[in-house]
Coordinates of N, CA and C in Angstrom, one line a residue:
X1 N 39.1 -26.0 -53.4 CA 38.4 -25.1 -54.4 C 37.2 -25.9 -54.9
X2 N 35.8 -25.2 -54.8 CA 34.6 -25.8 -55.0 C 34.5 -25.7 -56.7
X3 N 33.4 -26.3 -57.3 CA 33.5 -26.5 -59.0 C 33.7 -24.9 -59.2
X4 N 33.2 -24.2 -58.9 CA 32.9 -22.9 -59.4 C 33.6 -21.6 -58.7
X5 N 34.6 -22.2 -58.1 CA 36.2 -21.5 -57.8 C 35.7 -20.8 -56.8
X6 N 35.1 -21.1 -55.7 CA 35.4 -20.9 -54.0 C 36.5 -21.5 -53.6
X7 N 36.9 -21.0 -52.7 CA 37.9 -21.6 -52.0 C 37.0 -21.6 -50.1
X8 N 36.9 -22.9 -49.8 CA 36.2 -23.3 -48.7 C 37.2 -24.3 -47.4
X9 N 37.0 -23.8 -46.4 CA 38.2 -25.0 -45.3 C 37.0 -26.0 -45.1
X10 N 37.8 -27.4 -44.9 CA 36.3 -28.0 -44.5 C 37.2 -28.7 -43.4
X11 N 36.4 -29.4 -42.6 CA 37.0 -30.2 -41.4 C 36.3 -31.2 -41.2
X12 N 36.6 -32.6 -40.8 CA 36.6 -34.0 -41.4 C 36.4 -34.6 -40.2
X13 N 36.0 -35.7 -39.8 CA 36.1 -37.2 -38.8 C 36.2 -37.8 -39.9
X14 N 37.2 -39.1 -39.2 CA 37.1 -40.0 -39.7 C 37.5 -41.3 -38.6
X15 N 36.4 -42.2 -38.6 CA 36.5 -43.3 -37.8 C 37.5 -44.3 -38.6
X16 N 38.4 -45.0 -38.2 CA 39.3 -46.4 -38.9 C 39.0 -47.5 -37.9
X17 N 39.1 -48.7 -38.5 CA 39.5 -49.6 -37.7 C 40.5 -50.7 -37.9
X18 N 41.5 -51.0 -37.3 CA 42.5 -52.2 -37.7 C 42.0 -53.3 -37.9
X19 N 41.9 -53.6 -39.4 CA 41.4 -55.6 -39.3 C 42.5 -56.1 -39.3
X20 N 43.8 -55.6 -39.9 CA 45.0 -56.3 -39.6 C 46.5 -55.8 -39.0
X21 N 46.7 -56.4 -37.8 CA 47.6 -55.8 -37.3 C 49.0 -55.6 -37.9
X22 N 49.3 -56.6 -38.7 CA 50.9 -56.9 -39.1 C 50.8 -55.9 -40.2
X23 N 49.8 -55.9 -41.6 CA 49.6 -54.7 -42.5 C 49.8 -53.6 -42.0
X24 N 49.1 -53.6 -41.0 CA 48.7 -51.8 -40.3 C 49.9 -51.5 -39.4
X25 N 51.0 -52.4 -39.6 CA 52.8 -52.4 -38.7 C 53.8 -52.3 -39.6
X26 N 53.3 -52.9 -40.8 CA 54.5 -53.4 -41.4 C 54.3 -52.9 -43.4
X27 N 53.0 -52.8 -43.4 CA 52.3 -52.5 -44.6 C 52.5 -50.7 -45.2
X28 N 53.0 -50.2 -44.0 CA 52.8 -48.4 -44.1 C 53.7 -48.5 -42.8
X29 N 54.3 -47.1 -43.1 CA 55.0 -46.8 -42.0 C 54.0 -45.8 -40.9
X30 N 53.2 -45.2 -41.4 CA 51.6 -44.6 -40.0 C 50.6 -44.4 -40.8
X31 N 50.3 -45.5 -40.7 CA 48.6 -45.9 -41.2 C 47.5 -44.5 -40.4
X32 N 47.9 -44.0 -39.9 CA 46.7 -42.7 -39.1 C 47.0 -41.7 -40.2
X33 N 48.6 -41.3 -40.0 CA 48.6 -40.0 -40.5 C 48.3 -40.4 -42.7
X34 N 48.5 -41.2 -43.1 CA 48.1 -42.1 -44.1 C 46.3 -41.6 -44.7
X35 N 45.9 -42.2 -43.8 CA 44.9 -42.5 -43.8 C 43.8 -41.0 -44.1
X36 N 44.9 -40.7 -43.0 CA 44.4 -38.7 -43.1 C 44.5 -37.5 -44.1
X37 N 45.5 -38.0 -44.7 CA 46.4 -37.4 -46.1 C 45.4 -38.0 -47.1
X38 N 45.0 -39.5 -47.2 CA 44.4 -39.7 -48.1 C 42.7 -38.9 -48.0
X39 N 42.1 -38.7 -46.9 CA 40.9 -38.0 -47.0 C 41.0 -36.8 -47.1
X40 N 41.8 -35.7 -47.2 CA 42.1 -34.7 -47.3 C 42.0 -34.6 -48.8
X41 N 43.1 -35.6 -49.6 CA 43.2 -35.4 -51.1 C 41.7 -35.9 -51.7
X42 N 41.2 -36.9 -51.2 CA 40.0 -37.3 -51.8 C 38.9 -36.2 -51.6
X43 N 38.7 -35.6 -50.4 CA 38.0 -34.8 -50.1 C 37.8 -33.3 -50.9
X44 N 39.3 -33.2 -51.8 CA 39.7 -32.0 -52.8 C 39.1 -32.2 -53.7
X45 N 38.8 -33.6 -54.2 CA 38.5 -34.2 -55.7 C 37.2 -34.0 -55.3
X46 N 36.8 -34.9 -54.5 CA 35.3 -34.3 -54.4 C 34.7 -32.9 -54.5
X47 N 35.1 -32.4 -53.8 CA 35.0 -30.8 -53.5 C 34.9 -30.2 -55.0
X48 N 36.0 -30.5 -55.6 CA 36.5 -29.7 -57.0 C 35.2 -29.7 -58.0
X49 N 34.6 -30.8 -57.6 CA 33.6 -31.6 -58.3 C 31.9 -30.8 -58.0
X50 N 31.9 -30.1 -56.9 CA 31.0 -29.9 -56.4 C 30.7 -28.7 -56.6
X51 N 29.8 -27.8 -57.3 CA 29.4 -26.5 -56.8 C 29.1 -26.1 -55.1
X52 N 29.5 -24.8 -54.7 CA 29.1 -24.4 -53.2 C 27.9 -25.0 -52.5
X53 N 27.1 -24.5 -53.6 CA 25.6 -24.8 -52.9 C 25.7 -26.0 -52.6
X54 N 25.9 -26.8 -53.8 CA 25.7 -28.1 -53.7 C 26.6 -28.8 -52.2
X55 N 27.8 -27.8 -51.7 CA 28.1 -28.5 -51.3 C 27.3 -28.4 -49.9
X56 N 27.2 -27.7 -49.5 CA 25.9 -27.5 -48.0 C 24.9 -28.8 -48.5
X57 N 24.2 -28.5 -49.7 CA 23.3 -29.6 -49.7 C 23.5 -31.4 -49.7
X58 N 24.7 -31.8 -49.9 CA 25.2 -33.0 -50.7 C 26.0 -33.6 -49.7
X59 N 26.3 -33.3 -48.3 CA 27.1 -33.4 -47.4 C 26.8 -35.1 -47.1
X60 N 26.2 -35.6 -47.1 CA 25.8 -37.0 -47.5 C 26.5 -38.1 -48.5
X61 N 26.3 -37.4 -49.1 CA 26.9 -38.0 -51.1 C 28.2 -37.7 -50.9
X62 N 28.7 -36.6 -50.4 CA 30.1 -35.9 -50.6 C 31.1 -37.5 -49.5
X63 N 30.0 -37.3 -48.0 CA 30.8 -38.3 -46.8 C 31.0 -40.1 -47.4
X64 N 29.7 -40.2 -48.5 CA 30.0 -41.5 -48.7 C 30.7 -41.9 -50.0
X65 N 31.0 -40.7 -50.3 CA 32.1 -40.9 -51.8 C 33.7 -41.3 -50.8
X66 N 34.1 -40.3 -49.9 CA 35.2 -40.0 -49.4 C 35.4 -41.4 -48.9
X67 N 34.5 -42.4 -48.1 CA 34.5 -43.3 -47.5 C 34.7 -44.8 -48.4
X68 N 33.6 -44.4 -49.4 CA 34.3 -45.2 -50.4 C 35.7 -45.3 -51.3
X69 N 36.0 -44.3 -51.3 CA 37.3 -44.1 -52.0 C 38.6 -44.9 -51.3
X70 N 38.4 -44.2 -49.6 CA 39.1 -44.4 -48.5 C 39.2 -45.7 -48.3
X71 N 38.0 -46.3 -48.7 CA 38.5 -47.8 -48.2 C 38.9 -48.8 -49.0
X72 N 39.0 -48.5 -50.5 CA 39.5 -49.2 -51.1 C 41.3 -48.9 -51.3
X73 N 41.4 -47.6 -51.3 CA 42.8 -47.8 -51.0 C 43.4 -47.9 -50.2
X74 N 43.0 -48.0 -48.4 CA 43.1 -48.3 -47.4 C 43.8 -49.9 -46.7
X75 N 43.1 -50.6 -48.0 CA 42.4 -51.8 -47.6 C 43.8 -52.8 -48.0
X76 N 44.9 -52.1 -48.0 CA 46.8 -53.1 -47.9 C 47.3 -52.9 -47.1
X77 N 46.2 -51.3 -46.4 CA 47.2 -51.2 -44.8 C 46.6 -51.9 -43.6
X78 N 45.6 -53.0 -43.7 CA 45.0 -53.5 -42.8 C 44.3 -52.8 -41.9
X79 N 43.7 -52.0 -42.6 CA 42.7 -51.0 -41.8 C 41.6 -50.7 -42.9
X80 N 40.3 -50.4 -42.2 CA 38.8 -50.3 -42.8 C 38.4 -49.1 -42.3
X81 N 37.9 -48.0 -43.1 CA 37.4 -46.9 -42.8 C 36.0 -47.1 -42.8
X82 N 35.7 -47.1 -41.4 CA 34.3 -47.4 -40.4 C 33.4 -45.9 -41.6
X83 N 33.4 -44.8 -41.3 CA 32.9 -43.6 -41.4 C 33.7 -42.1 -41.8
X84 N 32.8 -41.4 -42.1 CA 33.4 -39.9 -42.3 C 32.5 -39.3 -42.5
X85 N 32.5 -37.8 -41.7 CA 31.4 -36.8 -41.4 C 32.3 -35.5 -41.3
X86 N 31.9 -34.9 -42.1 CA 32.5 -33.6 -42.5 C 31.3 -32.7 -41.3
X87 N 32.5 -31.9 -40.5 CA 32.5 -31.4 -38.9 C 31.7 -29.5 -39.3
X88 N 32.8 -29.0 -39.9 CA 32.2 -28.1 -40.7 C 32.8 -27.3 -41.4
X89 N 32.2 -26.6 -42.2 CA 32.7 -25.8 -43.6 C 32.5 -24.5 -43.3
X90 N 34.1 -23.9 -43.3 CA 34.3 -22.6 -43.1 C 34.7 -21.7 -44.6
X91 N 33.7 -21.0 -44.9 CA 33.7 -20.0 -45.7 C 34.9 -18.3 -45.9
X92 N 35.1 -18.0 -46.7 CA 35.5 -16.7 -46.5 C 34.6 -15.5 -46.4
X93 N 35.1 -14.2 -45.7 CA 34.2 -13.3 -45.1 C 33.1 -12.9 -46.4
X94 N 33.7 -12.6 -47.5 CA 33.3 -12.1 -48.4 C 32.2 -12.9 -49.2
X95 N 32.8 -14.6 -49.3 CA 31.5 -15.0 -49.6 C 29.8 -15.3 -48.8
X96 N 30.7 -15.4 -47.1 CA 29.6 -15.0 -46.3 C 28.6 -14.3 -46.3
X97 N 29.1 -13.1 -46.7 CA 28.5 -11.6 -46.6 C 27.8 -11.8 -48.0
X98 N 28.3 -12.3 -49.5 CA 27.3 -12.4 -50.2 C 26.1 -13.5 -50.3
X99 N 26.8 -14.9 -49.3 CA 25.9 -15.7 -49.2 C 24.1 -14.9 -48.5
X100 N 24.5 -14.2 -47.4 CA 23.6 -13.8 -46.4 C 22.5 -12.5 -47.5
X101 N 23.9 -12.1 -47.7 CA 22.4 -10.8 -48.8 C 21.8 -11.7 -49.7
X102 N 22.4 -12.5 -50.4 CA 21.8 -13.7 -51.0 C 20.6 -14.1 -50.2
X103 N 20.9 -14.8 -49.3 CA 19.4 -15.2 -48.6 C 18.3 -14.2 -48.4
X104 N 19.2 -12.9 -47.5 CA 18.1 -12.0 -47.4 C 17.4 -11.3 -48.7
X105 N 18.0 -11.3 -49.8 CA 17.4 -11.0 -51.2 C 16.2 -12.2 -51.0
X106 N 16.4 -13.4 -50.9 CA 15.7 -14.4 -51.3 C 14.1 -14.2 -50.0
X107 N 14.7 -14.0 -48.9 CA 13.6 -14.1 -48.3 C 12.7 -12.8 -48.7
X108 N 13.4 -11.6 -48.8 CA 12.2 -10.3 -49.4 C 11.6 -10.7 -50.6
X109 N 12.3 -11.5 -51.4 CA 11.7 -12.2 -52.4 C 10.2 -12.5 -53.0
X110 N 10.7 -13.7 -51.2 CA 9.4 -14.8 -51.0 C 8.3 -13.7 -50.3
X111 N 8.5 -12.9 -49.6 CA 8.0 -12.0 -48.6 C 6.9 -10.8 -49.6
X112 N 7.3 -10.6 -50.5 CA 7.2 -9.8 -51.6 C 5.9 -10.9 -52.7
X113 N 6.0 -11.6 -52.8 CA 5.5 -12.8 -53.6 C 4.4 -13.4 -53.0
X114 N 4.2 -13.3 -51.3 CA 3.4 -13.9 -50.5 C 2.7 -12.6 -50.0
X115 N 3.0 -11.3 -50.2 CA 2.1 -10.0 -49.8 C 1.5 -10.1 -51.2
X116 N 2.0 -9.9 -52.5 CA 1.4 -10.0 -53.6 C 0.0 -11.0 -53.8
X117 N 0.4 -12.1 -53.3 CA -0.2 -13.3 -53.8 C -1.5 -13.1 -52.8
X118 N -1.5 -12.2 -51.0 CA -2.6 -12.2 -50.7 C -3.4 -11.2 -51.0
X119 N -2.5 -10.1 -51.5 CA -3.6 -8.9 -52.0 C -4.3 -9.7 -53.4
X120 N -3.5 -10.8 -54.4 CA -4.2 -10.7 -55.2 C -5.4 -11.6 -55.3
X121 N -5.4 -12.8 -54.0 CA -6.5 -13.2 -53.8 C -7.1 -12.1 -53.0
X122 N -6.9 -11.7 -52.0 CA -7.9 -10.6 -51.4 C -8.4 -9.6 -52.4
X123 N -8.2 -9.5 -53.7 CA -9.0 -8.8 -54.5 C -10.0 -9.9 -55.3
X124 N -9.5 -10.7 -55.2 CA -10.4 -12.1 -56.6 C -11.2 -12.5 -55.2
X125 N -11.0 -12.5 -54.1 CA -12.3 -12.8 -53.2 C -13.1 -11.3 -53.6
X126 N -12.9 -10.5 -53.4 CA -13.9 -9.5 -53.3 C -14.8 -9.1 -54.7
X127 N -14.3 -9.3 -55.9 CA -14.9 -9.9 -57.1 C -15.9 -10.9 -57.2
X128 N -15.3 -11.4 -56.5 CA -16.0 -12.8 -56.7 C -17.3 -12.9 -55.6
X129 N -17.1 -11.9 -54.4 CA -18.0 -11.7 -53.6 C -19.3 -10.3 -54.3
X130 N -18.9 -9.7 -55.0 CA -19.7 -8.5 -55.9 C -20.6 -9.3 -57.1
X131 N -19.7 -10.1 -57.7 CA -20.5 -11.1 -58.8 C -21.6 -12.1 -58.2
X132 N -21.0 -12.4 -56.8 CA -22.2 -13.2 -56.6 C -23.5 -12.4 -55.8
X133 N -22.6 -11.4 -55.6 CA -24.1 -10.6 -55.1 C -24.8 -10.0 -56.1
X134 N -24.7 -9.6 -57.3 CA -24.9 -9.6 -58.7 C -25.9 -10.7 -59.0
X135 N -25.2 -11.7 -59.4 CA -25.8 -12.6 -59.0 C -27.3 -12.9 -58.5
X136 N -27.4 -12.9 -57.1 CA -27.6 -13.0 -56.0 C -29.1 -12.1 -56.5
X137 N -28.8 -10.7 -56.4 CA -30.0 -10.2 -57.2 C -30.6 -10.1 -58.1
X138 N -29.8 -10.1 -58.5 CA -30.6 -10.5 -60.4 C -31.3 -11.6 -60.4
X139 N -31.3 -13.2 -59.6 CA -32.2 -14.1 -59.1 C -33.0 -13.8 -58.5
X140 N -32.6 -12.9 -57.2 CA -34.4 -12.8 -56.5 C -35.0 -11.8 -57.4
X141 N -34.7 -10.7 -58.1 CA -35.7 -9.7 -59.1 C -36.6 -10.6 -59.8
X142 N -35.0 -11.5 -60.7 CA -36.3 -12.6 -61.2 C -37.1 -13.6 -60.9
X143 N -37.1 -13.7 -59.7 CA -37.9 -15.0 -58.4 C -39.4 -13.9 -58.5
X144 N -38.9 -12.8 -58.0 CA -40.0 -11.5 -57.6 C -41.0 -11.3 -58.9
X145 N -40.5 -11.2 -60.5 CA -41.2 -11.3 -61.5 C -41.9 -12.4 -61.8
X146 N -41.2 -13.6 -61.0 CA -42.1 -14.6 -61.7 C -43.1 -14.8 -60.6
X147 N -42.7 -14.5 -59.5 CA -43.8 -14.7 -58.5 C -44.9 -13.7 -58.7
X148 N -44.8 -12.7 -59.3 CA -45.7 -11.6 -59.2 C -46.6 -12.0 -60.3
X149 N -45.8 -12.5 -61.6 CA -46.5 -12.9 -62.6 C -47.5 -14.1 -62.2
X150 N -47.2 -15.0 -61.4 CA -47.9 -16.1 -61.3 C -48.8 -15.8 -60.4
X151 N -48.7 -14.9 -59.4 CA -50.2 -14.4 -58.8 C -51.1 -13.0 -60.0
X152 N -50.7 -12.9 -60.5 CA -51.8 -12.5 -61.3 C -52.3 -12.7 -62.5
X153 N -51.5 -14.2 -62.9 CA -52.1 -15.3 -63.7 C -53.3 -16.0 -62.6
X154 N -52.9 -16.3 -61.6 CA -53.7 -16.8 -60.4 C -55.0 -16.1 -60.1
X155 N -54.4 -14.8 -59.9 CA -55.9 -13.8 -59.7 C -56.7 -13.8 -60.9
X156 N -56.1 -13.1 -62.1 CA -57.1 -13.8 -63.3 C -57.6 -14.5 -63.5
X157 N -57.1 -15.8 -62.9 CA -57.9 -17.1 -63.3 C -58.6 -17.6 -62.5
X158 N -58.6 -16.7 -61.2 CA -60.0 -17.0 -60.1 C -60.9 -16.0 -60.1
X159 N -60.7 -15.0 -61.0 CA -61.7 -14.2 -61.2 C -62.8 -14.4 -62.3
X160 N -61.5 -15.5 -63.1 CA -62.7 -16.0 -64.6 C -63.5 -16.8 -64.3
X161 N -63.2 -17.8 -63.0 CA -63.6 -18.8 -62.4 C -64.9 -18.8 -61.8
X162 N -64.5 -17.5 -61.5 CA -65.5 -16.6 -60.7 C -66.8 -16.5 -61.1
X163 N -66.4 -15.7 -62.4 CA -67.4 -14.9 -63.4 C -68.1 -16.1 -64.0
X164 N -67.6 -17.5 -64.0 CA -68.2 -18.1 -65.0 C -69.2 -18.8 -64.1
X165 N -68.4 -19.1 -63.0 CA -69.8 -19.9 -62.2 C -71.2 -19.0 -61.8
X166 N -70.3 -17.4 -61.6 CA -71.7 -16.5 -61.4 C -72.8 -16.8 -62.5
X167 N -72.1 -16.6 -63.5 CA -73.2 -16.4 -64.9 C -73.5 -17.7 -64.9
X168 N -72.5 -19.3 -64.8 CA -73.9 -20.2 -64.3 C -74.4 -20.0 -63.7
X169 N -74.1 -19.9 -62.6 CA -75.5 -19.7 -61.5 C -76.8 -19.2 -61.9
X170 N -76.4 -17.7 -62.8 CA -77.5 -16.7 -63.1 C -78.7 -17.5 -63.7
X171 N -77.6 -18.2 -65.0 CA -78.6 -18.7 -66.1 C -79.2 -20.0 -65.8
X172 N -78.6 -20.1 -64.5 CA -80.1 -21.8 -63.8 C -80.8 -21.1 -63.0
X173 N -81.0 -19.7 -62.3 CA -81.5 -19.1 -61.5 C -83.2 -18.7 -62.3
X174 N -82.2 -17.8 -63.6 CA -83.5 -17.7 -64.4 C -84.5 -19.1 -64.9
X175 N -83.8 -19.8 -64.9 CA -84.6 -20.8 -65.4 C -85.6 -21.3 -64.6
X176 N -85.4 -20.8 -63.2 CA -86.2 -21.9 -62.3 C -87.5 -20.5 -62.3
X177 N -88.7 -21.6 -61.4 CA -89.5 -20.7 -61.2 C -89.5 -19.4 -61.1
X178 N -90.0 -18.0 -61.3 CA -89.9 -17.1 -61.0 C -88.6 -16.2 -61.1
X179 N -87.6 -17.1 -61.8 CA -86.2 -16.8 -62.1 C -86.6 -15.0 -63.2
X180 N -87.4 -15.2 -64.1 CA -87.9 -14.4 -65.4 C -87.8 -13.1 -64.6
X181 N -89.0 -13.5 -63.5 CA -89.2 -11.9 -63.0 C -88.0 -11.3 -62.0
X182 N -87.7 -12.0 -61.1 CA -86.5 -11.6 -60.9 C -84.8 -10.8 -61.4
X183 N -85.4 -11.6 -62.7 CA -84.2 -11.2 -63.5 C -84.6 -9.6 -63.7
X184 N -85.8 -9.3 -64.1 CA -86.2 -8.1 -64.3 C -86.1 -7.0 -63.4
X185 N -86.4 -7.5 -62.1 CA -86.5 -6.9 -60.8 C -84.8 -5.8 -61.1
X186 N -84.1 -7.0 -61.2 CA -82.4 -7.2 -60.6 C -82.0 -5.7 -62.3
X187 N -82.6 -6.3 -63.0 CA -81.9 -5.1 -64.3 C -82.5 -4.1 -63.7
X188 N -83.6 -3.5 -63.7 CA -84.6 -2.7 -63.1 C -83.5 -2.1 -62.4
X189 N -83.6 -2.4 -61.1 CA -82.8 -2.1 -60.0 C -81.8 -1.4 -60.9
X190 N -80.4 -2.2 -61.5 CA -79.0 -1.6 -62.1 C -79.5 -0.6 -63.1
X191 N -80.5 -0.6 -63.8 CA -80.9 0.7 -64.7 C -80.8 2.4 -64.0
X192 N -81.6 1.8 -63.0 CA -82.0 3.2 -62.4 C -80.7 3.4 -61.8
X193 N -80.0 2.5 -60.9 CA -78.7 3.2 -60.0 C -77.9 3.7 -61.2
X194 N -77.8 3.3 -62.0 CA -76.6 3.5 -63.3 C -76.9 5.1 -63.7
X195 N -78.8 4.6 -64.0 CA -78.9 6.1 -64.6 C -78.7 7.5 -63.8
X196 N -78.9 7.1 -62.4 CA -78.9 8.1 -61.7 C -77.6 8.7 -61.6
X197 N -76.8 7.9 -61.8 CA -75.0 7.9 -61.1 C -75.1 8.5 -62.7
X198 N -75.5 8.6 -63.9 CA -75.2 9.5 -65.0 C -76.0 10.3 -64.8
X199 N -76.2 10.9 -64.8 CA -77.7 11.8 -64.3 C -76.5 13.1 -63.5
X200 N -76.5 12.5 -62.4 CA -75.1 13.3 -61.6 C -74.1 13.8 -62.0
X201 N -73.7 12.7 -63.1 CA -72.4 13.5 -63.5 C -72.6 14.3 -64.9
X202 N -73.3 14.2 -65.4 CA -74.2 15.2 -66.4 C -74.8 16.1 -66.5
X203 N -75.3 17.5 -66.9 CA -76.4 18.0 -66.8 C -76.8 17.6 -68.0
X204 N -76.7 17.8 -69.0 CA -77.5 17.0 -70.4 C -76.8 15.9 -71.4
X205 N -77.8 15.0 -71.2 CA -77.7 13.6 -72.0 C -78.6 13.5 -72.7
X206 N -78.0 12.7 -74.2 CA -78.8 12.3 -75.4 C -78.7 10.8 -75.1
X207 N -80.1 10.3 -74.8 CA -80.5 9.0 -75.1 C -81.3 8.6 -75.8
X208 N -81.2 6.8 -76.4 CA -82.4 6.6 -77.3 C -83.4 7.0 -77.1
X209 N -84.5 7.3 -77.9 CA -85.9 7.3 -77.2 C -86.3 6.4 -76.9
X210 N -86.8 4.8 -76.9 CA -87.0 3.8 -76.7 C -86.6 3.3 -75.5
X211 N -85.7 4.1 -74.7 CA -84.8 3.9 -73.6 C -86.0 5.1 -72.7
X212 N -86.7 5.6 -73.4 CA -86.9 6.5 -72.3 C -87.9 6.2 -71.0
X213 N -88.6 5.1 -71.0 CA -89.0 4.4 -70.4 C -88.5 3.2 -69.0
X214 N -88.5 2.7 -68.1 CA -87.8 2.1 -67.5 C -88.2 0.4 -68.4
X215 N -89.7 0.4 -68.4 CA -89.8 -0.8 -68.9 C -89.7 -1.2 -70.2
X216 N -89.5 0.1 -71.0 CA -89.1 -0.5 -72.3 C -87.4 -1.3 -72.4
X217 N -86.9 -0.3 -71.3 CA -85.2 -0.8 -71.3 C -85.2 -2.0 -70.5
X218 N -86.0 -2.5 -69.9 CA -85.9 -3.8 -68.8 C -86.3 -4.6 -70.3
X219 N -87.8 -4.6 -70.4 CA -88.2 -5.7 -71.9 C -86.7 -5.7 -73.2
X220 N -85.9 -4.3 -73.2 CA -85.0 -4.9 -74.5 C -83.9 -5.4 -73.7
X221 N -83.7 -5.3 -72.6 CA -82.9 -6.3 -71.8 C -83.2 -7.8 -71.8
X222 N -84.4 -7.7 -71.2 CA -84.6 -9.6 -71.1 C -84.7 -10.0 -72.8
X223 N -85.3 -9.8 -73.4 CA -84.8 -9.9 -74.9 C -83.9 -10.3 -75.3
X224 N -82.9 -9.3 -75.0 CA -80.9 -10.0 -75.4 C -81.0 -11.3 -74.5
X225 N -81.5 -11.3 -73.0 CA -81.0 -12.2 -72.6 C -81.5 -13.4 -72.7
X226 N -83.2 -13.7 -73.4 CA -83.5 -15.0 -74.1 C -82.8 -15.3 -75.1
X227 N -82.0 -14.5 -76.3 CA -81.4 -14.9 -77.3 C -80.3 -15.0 -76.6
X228 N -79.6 -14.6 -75.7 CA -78.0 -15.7 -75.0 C -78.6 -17.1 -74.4
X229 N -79.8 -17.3 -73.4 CA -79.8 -18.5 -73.2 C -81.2 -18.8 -73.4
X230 N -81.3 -19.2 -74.4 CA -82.7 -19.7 -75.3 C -83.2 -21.0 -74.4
X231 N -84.6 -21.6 -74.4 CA -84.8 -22.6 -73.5 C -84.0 -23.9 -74.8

């Protein structure tokens, strides 16, 4: 009877050897059958000792308890117990039948636990695959804004670059020889295209009178533009 009141057959080896012949003649009247009686009862104490499970698992512990036992009381019949290996343990039907649904409970268990465990990573991958595509775009939008921003920081700033070197240019142009009258030529010129292009899109316009001339509006042109770049 196991700790926890199985009742289990077990079946035993056990190696002896005679270290003394006169003990092992004269010491016991059959040192074999002796020897066998004693592993049987030791084997009970153990057992009694053991839960089921334990005993499948402990088959080790259980052979070197027996062996130890065996040889110390063995040891006036001039014989030494070499070994003991328990052959096998036969169960009754009933605990069989609930060992096995036992197992098979245990494996749907694990089976159950391991379908879970991959749906629940196959869902935390696909999460995790949406967040970083999330992610993923929300960086390049904002890659796209700052790139967009920086070329038209860029464009601005080659257009000011632009503007500024033209208007130098202009105002060393006027300065040189003949710069004066050319400057006039050049307003001249943009007066009339301008006026014309209003002219077209108007039938009646109120302008200054002092404008109504081309060379009055050229002379209050170069005007402004001696007081911007005075000699």
């Amino acid at each position: 009877m196991t700790k926890d009141n199985i009742q289990v057959g077990i079946n035993g080896v056990m190696y002896i050897q005679v270290i003394d012949a006169h003990k092992a003649s004269y010491g016991i009247n059959d040192y074999r059958y002796a020897a066998s009686q004693l592993a049987q009862t030791t084997m009970r104490s153990v057992i009694g000792q053991t839960d089921l499970d334990k005993t499948f698992e402990e088959r080790t512990k259980i052979n070197e308890e027996v062996v130890r036992a065996l040889d110390e009381a063995a040891a006036p019949w001039g014989i030494k117990v070499l070994r003991y290996e328990i052959s096998d343990i036969e169960l009754p039907a009933s605990i069989k039948d609930a060992l096995e649904q036992q197992m098979r409970a245990e494996r749907e268990r694990r089976a159950a636990i391991a379908k879970s465990e991959g749906e629940r990573q196959s869902m935390i991958n696909v999460s995790e695959g949406q967040k970083q595509e999330v992610i993923n775009m929300s960086e390049a939008e904002k890659q796209k804004q700052i790139n967009e921003a920086e070329g038209r920081a860029k464009e601005i700033e080659l257009i000011a670059t632009a503007t500024a070197e033209g208007l130098q240019k202009i105002a060393l142009a006027i300065k040189e020889e003949g710069g004066k009258e050319a400057m006039n030529l050049r307003i001249a010129e943009q007066y009339i295209k301008e006026f014309g292009n209003l002219a077209k899109a108007n039938n009646t316009m109120i302008i200054p009178a002092e404008l109504a001339n081309i060379g009055g509006a050229v002379a209050g042109l170069t005007e402004m533009l001696k007081i911007k770049n005075p000699k």
